[in-house]
Short mmCIF file of C-alpha atoms and ligand atoms in Angstrom, two decimals:
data_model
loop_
_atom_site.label_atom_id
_atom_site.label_comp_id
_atom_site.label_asym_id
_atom_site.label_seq_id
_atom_site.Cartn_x
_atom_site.Cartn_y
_atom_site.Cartn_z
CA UNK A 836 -78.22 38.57 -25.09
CA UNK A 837 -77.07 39.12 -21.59
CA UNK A 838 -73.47 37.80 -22.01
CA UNK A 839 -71.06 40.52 -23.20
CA UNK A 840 -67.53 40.67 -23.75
CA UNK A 841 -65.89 42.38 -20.88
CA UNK A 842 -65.98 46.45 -20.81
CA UNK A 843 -62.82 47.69 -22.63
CA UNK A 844 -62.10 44.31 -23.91
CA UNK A 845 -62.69 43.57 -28.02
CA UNK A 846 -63.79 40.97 -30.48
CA UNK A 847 -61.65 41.25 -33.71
CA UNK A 848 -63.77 39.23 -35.74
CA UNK A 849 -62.09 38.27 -39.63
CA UNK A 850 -63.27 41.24 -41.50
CA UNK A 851 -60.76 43.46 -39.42
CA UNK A 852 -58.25 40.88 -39.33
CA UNK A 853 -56.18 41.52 -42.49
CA UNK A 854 -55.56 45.29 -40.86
CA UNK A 855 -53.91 43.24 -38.01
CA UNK A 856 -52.07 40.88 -40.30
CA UNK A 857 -50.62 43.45 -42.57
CA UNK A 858 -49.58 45.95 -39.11
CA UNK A 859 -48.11 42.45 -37.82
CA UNK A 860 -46.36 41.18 -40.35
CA UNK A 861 -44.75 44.07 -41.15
CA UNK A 862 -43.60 44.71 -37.75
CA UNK A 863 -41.71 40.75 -37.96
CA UNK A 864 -40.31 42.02 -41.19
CA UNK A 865 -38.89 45.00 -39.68
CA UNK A 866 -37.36 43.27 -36.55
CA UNK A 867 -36.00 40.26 -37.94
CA UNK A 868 -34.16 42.42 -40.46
CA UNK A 869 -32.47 44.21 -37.31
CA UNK A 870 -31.54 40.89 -35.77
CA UNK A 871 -34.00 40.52 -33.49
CA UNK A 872 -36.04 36.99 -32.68
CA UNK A 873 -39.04 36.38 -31.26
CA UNK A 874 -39.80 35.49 -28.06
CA UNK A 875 -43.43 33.81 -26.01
CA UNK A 876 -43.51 34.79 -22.51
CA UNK A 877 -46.80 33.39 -20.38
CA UNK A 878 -49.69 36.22 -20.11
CA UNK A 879 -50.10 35.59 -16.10
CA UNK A 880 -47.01 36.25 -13.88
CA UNK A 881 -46.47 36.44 -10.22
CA UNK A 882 -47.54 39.87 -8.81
CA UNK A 883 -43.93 40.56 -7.56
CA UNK A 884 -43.00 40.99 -10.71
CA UNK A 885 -44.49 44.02 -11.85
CA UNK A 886 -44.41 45.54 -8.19
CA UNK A 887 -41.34 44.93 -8.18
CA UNK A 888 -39.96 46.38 -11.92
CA UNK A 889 -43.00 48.77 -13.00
CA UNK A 890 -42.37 50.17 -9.29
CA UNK A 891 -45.11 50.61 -6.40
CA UNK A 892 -46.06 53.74 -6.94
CA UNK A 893 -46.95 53.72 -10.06
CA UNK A 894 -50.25 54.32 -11.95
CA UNK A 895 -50.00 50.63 -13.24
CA UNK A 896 -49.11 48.85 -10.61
CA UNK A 897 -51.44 51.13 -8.08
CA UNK A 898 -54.53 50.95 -9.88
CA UNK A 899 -55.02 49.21 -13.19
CA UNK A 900 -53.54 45.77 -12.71
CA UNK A 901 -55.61 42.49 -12.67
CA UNK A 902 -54.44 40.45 -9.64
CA UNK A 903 -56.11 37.33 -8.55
CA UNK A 904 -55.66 34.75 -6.02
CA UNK A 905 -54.56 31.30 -7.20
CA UNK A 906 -57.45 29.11 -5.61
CA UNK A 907 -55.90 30.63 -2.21
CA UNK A 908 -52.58 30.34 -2.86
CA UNK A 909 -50.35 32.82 -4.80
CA UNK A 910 -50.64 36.48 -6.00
CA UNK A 911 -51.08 36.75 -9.98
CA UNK A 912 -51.48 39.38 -12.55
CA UNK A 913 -52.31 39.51 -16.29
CA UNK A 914 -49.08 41.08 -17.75
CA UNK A 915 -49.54 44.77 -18.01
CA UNK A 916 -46.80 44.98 -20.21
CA UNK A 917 -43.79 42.94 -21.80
CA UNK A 918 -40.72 44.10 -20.27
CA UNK A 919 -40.91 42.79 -16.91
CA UNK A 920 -41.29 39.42 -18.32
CA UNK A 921 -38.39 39.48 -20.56
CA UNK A 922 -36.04 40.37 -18.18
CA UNK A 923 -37.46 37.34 -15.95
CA UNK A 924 -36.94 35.27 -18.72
CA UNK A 925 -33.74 36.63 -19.79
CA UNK A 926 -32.42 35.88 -16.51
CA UNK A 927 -34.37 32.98 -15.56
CA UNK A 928 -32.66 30.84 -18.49
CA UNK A 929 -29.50 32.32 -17.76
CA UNK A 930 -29.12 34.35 -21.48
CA UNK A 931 -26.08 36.12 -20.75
CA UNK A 932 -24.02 33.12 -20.55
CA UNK A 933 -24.93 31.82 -24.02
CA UNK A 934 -24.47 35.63 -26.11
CA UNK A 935 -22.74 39.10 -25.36
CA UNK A 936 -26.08 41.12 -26.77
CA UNK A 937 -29.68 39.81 -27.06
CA UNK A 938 -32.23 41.26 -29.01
CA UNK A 939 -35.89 39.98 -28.60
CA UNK A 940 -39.08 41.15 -30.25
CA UNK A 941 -42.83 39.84 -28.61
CA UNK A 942 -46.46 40.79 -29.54
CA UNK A 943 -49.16 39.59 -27.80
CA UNK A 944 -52.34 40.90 -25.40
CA UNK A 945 -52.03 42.88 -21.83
CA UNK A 946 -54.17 44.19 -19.21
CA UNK A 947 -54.70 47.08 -17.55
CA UNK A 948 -58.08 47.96 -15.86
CA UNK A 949 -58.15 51.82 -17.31
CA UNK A 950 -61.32 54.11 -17.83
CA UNK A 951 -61.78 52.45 -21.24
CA UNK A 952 -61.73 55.40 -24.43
CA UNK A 953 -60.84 55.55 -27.83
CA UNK A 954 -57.63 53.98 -28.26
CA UNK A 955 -57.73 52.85 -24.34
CA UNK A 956 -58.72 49.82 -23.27
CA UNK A 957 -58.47 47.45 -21.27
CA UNK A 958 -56.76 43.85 -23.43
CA UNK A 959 -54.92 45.44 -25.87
CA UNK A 960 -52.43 44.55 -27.94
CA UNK A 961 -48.58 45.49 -28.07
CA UNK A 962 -45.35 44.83 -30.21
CA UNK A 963 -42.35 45.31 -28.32
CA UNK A 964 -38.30 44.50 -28.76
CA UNK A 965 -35.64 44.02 -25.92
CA UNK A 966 -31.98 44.41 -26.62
CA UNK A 967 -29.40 42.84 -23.49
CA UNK A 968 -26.09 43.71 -23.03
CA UNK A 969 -25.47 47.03 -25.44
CA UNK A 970 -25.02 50.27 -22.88
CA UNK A 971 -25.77 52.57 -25.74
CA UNK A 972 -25.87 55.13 -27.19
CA UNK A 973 -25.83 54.16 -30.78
CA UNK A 974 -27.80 51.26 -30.20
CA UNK A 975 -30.91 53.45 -28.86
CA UNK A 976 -30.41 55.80 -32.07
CA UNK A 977 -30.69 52.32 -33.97
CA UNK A 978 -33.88 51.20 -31.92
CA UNK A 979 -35.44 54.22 -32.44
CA UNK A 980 -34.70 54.58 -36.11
CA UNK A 981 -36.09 51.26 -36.74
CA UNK A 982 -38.97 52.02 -34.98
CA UNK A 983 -39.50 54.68 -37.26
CA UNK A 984 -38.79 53.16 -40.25
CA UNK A 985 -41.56 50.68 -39.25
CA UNK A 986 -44.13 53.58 -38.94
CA UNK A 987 -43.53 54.28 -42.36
CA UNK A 988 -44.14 50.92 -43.74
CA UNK A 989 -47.30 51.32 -42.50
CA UNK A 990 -47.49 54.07 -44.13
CA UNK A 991 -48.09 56.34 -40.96
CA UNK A 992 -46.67 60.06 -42.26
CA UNK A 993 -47.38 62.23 -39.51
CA UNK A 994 -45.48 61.51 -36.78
CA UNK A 995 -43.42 62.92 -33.98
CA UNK A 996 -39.85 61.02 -32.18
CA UNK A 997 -39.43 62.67 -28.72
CA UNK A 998 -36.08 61.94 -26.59
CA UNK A 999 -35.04 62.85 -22.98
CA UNK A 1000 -32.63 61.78 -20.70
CA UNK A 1001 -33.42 60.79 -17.15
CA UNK A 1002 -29.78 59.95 -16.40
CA UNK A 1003 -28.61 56.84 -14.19
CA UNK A 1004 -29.00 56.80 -10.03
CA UNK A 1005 -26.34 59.52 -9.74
CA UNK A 1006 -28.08 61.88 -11.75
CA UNK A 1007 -31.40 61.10 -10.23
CA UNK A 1008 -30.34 61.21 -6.77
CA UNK A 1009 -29.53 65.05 -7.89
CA UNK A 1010 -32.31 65.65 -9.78
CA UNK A 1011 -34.94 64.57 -6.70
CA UNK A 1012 -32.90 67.01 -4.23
CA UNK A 1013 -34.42 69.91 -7.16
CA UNK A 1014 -37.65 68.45 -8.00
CA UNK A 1015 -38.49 68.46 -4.32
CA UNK A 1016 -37.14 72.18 -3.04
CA UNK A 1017 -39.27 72.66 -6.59
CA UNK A 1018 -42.34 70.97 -5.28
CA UNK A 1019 -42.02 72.02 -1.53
CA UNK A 1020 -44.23 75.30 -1.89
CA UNK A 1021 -46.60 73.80 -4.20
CA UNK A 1022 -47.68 70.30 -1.54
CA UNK A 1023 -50.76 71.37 -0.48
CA UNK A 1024 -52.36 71.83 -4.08
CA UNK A 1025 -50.94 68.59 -5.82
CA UNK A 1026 -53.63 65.92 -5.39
CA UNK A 1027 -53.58 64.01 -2.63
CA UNK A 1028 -51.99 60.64 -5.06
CA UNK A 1029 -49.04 63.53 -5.30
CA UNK A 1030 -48.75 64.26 -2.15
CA UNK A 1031 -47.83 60.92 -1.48
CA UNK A 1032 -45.78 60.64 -4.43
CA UNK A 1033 -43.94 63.30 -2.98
CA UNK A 1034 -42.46 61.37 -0.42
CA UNK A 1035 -42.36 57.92 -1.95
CA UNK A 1036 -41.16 58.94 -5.43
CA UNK A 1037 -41.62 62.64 -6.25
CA UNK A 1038 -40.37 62.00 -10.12
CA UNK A 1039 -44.36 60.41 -10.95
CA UNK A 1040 -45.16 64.00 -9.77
CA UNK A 1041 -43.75 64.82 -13.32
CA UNK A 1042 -45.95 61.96 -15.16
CA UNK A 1043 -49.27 63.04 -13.12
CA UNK A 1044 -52.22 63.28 -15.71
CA UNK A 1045 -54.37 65.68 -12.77
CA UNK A 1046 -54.66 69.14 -14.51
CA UNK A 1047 -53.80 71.17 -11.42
CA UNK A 1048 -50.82 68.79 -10.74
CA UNK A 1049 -49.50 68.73 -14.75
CA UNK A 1050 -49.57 72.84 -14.45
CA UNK A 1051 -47.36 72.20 -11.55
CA UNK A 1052 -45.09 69.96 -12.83
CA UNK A 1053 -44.90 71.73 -15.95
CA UNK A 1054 -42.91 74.66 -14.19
CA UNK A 1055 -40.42 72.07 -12.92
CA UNK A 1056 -36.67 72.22 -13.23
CA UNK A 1057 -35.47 69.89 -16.36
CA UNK A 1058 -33.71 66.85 -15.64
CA UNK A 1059 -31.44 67.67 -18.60
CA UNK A 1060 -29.99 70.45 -16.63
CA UNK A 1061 -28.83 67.91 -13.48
CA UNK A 1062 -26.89 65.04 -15.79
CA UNK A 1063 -23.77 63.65 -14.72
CA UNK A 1064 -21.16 64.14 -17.26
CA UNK A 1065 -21.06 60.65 -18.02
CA UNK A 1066 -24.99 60.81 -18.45
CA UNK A 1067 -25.16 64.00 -20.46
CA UNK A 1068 -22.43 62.22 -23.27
CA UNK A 1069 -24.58 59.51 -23.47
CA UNK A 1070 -27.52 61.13 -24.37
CA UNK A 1071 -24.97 63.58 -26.62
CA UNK A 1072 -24.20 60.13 -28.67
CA UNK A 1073 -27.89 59.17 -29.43
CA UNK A 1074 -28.57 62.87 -30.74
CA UNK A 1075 -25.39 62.98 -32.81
CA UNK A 1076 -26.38 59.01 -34.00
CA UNK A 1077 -29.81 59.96 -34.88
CA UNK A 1078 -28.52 62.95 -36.54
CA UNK A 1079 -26.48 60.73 -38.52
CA UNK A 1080 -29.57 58.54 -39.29
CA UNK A 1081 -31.44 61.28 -40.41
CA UNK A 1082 -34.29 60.56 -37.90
CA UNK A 1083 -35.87 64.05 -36.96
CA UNK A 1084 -36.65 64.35 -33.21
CA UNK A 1085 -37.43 66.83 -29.90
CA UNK A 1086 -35.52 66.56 -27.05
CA UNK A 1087 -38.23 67.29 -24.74
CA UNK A 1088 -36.70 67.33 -21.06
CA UNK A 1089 -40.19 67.06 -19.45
CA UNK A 1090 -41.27 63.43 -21.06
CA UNK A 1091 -40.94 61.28 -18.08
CA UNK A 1092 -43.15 57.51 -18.76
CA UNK A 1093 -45.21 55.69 -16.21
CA UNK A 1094 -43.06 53.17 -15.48
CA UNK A 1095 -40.03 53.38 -12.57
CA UNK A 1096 -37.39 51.10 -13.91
CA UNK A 1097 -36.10 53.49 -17.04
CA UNK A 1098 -32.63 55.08 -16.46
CA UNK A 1099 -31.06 57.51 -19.09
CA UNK A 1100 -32.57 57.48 -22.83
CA UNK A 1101 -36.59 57.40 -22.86
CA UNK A 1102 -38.56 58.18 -25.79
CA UNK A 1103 -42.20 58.38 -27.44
CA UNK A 1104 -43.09 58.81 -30.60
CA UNK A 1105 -46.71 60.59 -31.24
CA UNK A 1106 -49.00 60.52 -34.04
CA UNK A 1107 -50.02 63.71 -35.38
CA UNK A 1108 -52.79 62.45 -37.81
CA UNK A 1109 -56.39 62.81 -37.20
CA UNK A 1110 -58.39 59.77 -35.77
CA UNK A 1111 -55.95 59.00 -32.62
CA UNK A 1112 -57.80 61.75 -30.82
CA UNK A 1113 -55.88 62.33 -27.08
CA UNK A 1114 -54.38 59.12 -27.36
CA UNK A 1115 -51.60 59.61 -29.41
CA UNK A 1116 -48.73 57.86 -27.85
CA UNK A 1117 -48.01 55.32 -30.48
CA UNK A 1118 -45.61 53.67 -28.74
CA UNK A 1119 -42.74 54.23 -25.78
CA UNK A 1120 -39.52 52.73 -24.60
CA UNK A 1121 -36.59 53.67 -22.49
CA UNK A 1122 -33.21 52.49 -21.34
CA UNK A 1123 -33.69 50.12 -17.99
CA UNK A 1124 -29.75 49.47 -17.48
CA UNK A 1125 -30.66 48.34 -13.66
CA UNK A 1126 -33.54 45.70 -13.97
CA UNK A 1127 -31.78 42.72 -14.82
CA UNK A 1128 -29.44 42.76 -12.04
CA UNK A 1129 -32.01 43.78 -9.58
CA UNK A 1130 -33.72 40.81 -10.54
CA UNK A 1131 -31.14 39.21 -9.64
CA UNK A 1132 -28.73 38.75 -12.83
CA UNK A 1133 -25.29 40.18 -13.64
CA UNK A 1134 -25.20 44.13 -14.56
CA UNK A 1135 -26.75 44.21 -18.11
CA UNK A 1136 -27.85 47.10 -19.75
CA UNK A 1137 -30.96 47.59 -21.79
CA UNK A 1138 -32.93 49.23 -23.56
CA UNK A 1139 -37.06 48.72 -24.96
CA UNK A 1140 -39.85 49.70 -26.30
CA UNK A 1141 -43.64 48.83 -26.45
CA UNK A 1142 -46.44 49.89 -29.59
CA UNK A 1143 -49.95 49.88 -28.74
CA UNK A 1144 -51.27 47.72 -31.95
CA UNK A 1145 -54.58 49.33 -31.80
CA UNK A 1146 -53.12 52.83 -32.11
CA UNK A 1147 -50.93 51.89 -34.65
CA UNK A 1148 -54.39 50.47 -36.79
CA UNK A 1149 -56.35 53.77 -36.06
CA UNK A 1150 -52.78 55.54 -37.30
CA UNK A 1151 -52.71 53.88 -40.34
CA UNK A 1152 -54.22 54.77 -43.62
CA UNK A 1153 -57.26 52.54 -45.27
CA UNK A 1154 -56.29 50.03 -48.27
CA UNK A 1155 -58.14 48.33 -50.01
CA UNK A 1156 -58.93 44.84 -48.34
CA UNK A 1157 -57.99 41.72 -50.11
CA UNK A 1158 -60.33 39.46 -50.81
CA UNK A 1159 -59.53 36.07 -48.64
CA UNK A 1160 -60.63 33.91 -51.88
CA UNK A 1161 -58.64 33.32 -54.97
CA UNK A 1162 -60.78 30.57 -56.99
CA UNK A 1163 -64.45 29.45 -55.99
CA UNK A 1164 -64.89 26.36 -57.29
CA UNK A 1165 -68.35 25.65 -58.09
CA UNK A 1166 -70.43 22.60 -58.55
CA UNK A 1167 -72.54 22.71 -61.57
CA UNK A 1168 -74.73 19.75 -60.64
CA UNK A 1169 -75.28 18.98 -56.94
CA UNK A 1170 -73.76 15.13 -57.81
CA UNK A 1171 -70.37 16.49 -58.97
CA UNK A 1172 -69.92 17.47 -55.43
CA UNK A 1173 -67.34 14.52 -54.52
CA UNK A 1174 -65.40 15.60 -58.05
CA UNK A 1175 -66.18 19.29 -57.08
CA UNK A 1176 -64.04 19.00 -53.81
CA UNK A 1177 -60.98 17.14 -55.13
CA UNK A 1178 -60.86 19.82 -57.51
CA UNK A 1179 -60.76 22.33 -54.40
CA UNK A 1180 -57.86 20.26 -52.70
CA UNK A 1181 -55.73 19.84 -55.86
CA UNK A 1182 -55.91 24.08 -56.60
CA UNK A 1183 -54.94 24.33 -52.75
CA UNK A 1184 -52.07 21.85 -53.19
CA UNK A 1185 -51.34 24.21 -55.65
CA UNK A 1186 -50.80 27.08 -52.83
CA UNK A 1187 -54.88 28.34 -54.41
CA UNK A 1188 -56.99 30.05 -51.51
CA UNK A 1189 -59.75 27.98 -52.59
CA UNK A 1190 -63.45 27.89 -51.26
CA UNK A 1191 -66.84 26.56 -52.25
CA UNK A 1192 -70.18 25.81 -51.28
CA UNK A 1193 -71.08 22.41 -51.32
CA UNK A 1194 -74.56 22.45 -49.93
CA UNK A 1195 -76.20 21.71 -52.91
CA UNK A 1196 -77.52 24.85 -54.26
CA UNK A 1197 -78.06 26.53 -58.04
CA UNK A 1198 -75.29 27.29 -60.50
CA UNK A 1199 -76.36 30.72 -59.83
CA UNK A 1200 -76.10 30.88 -55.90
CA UNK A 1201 -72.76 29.79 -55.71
CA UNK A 1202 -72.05 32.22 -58.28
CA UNK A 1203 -73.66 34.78 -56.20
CA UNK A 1204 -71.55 33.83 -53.40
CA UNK A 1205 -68.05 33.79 -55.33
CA UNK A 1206 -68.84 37.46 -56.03
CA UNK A 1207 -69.78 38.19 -52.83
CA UNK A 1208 -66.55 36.60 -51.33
CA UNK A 1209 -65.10 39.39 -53.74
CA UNK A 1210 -63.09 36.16 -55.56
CA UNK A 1211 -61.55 37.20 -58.62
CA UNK A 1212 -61.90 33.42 -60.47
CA UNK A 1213 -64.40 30.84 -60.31
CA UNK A 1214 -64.07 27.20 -61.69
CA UNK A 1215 -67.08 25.60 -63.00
CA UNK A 1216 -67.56 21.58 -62.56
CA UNK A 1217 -70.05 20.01 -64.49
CA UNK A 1218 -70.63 16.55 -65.22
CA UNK A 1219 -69.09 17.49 -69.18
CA UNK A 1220 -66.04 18.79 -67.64
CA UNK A 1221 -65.52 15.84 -65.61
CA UNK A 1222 -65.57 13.58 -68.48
CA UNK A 1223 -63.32 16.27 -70.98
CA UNK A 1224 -60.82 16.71 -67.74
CA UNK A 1225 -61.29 20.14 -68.15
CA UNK A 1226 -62.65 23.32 -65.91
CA UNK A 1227 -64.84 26.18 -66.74
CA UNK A 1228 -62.65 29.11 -65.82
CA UNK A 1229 -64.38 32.21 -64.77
CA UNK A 1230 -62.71 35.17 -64.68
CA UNK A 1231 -64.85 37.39 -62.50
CA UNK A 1232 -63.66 41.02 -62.63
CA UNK A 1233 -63.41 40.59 -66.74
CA UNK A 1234 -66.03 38.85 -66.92
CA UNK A 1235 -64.84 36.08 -69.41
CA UNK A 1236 -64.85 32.49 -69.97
CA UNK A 1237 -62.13 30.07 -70.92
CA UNK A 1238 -62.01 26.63 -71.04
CA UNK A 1239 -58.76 25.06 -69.90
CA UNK A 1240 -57.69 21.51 -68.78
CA UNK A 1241 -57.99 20.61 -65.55
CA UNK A 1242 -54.70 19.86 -64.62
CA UNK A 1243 -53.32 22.84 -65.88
CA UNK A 1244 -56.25 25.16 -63.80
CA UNK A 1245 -53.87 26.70 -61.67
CA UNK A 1246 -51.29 27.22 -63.96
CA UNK A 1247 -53.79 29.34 -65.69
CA UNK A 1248 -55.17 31.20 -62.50
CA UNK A 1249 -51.99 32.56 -61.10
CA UNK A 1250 -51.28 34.80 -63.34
CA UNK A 1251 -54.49 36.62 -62.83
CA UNK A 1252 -54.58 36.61 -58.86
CA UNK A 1253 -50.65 38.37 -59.30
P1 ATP B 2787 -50.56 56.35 -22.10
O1 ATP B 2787 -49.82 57.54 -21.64
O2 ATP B 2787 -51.29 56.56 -23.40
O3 ATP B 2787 -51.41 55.74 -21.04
P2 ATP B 2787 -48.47 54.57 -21.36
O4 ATP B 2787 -47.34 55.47 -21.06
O5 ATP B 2787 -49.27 54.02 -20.27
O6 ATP B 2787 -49.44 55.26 -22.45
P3 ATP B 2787 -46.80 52.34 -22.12
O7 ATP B 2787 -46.99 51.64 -20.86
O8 ATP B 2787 -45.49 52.92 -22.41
O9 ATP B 2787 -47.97 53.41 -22.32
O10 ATP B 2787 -47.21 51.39 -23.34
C1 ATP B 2787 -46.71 51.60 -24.64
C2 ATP B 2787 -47.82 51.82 -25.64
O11 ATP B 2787 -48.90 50.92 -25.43
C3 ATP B 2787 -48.49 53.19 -25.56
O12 ATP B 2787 -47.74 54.13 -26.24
C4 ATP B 2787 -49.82 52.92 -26.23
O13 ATP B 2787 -49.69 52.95 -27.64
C5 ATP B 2787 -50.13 51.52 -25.80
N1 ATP B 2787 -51.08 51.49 -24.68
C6 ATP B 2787 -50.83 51.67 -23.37
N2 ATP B 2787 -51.94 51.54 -22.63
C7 ATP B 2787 -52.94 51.25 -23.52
C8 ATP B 2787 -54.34 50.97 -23.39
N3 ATP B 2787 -54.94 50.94 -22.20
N4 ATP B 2787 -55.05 50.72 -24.52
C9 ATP B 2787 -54.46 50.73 -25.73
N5 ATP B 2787 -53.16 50.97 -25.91
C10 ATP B 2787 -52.40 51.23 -24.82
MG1 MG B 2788 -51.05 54.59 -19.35
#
């Protein structure tokens, strides 16, 4: 077949789907529990958006987004991420006026047009949550210890929580003076991207992924050593809260993240297990206390972070899948098909997974095909039954039979399926 699914973009087809499911719903579960709703933002934006927030020089916005003409009109680009549209949204409908703090979860698909590898590609899938209006810092020891908390539900062991501080404009203002007296000697062996960098925005210098440059930037002074007082308390308060918490966590002064709106707090958290391979950023977030005002709202501060769902799934450990049948009803004789399917719909009424095959084949086909659907009941329809009001009821893991009236068939299933 000569139509393919776009390089670095997926089919999940069903028999993978209960993974997501289970990695999904237990994400909602963990952020609704925190207070946080959910929130739909549209997977094309205008370009400005990301140039704008993610920043121009960035990896992202430089190289890997998806931009496209509007039949000749205006500049758009699948989402590369979640947080620029939030804060649109959160100021676009004017949020701040209706609540002091807002705390928004999302998960959906984004693009970015990356050399596609194992746990890279390009559609992939992330959870994220937004919180408005909170400066910190016990709120970003709460974000991150939820975050955690969530990795464990998944039953994810191995994992590691890394903090740093990039500080607010003050702070950076200082910390660029360093970084480039740092640099200085070292301009004509960065790669040329760098080079640039140097003089647009020397701090991606730090986030370069160019061996020869990371060596470089590796030797670079640490931003922890520039904070502002006000800065360095801050990040003070989310070590003491997460000490409190009893999260375990690096301060590691050289994490910077790809992305140029963060101010103070940024973390990552990193799985150790096998299976991730090199990428093993599970997820990342920061504090981005300026966005929403350069976007035009009142000074909010706020704080994020976004899990690669695909990462998470390679992460987490096997389970055994659930079968997506509960009772297989089967038609004994192909004329008790009519009977055979109001059987089916009063066992769903019932809240039953139900399925059948009513194509007309042998007692012993659809039987075939209960077991092979993995069901763990099947209910037998026969012209006898129909005229008793009872069901054949199959119970296929103990392999035993029991006749029991029809109206009471689900009443009589449950207990087994529990
Ligand atoms: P990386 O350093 O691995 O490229 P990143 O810093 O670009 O990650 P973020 O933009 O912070 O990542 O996105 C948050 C999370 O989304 C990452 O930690 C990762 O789990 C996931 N992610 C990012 N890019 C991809 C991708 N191309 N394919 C799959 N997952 C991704
Ligand atoms: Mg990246």
């Amino acid at each position: 077949m000569s139509l393919r699914a776009v390089k670095g973009m997926k089919d999940i087809l069903p028999d993978e789907i209960s993974r997501w499911h289970r990695l999904e719903n237990a994400f909602r579960t963990r952020a609704e529990r925190y207070g946080f709703r959910e929130a739909r933002f549209p997977i094309v934006e205008p370009t400005a958006l990301f140039v704008r927030s993610i920043g121009e020089t960035t990896d992202i916005v430089e190289k890997e987004m998806y931009t496209f003409t509007d039949r000749g009109e205006k500049s758009l680009t699948l989402r590369p991420e979640g947080t620029a549209s939030s804060v649109r949204a959160y100021v676009q409908h004017n949020v701040q006026a209706k609540e002091p703090v807002t705390k928004w979860y999302y998960l959906g698909p984004m693009y970015r047009r990356e050399r596609p590898a194992k746990g890279r590609y390009r559609q992939f899938y992330q959870a994220g949550i937004e919180v408005f209006g909170d400066p910190g810092p016990y709120v970003d020891a709460e974000v991150i210890d939820m975050v955690v908390g969530f990795i464990s539900d998944l039953g994810i062991d191995e994992v590691e929580v890394l903090i740093n501080s990039i500080g607010g404009p003050d702070t950076r203002a200082r910390y660029r003076d360093a970084l480039l007296e740092y640099l200085g000697p070292f301009r004509a062996e960065l790669c040329p991207d760098c080079q640039r960098r140097m003089d647009a925005n020397p701090l991606r210098v730090l986030d370069c992924k160019v061996p020869r440059c990371a060596k470089i930037a590796s030797g670079a002074p640490s931003m922890l050593e520039h904070l502002t007082d006000d800065d360095r308390e801050h990040f003070d308060g989310l070590q003491q809260t997460l000490t409190r918490l009893g999260t375990p966590y690096r301060v590691d002064g050289s994490l910077v993240r790809g992305l140029d709106y963060y101010t103070r707090t940024l973390f990552e958290v990193l799985g150790k297990g096998e299976g991730l391979g090199a990428q093993n950023a599970l997820l990342g977030g920061g504090r981005y206390d300026q966005m929403v005002q350069s976007f035009g709202g009142p000074e909010t501060p706020a704080i994020g972070f976004a899990m690669g769902l695909e990462r998470l799934l390679m992460a987490m450990p096997e389970s055994v899948p659930r079968s997506h049948v509960d009772v297989f009803v089967v038609a004994a004789q192909p004329d008790v098909r009519a009977e055979a399917a109001l059987l089916g719909r009063e066992l769903r009424s019932a809240g039953l997974r139900v399925e059948s095959d009513l194509r007309g084949g042998s007692l012993k086909s659809q039987l075939r095909r209960a077991d092979k659907l993995n069901a763990r009941i099947a209910m037998i329809l026969g012209e006898s039954e129909i005229e008793n009001g009872v069901v054949q009821l199959k119970d296929l893991q103990q392999k035993t039979q029991t006749e029991v009236p029809r109206n009471e068939a689900a009443a009589h299933a449950k207990p087994l399926l529990a």
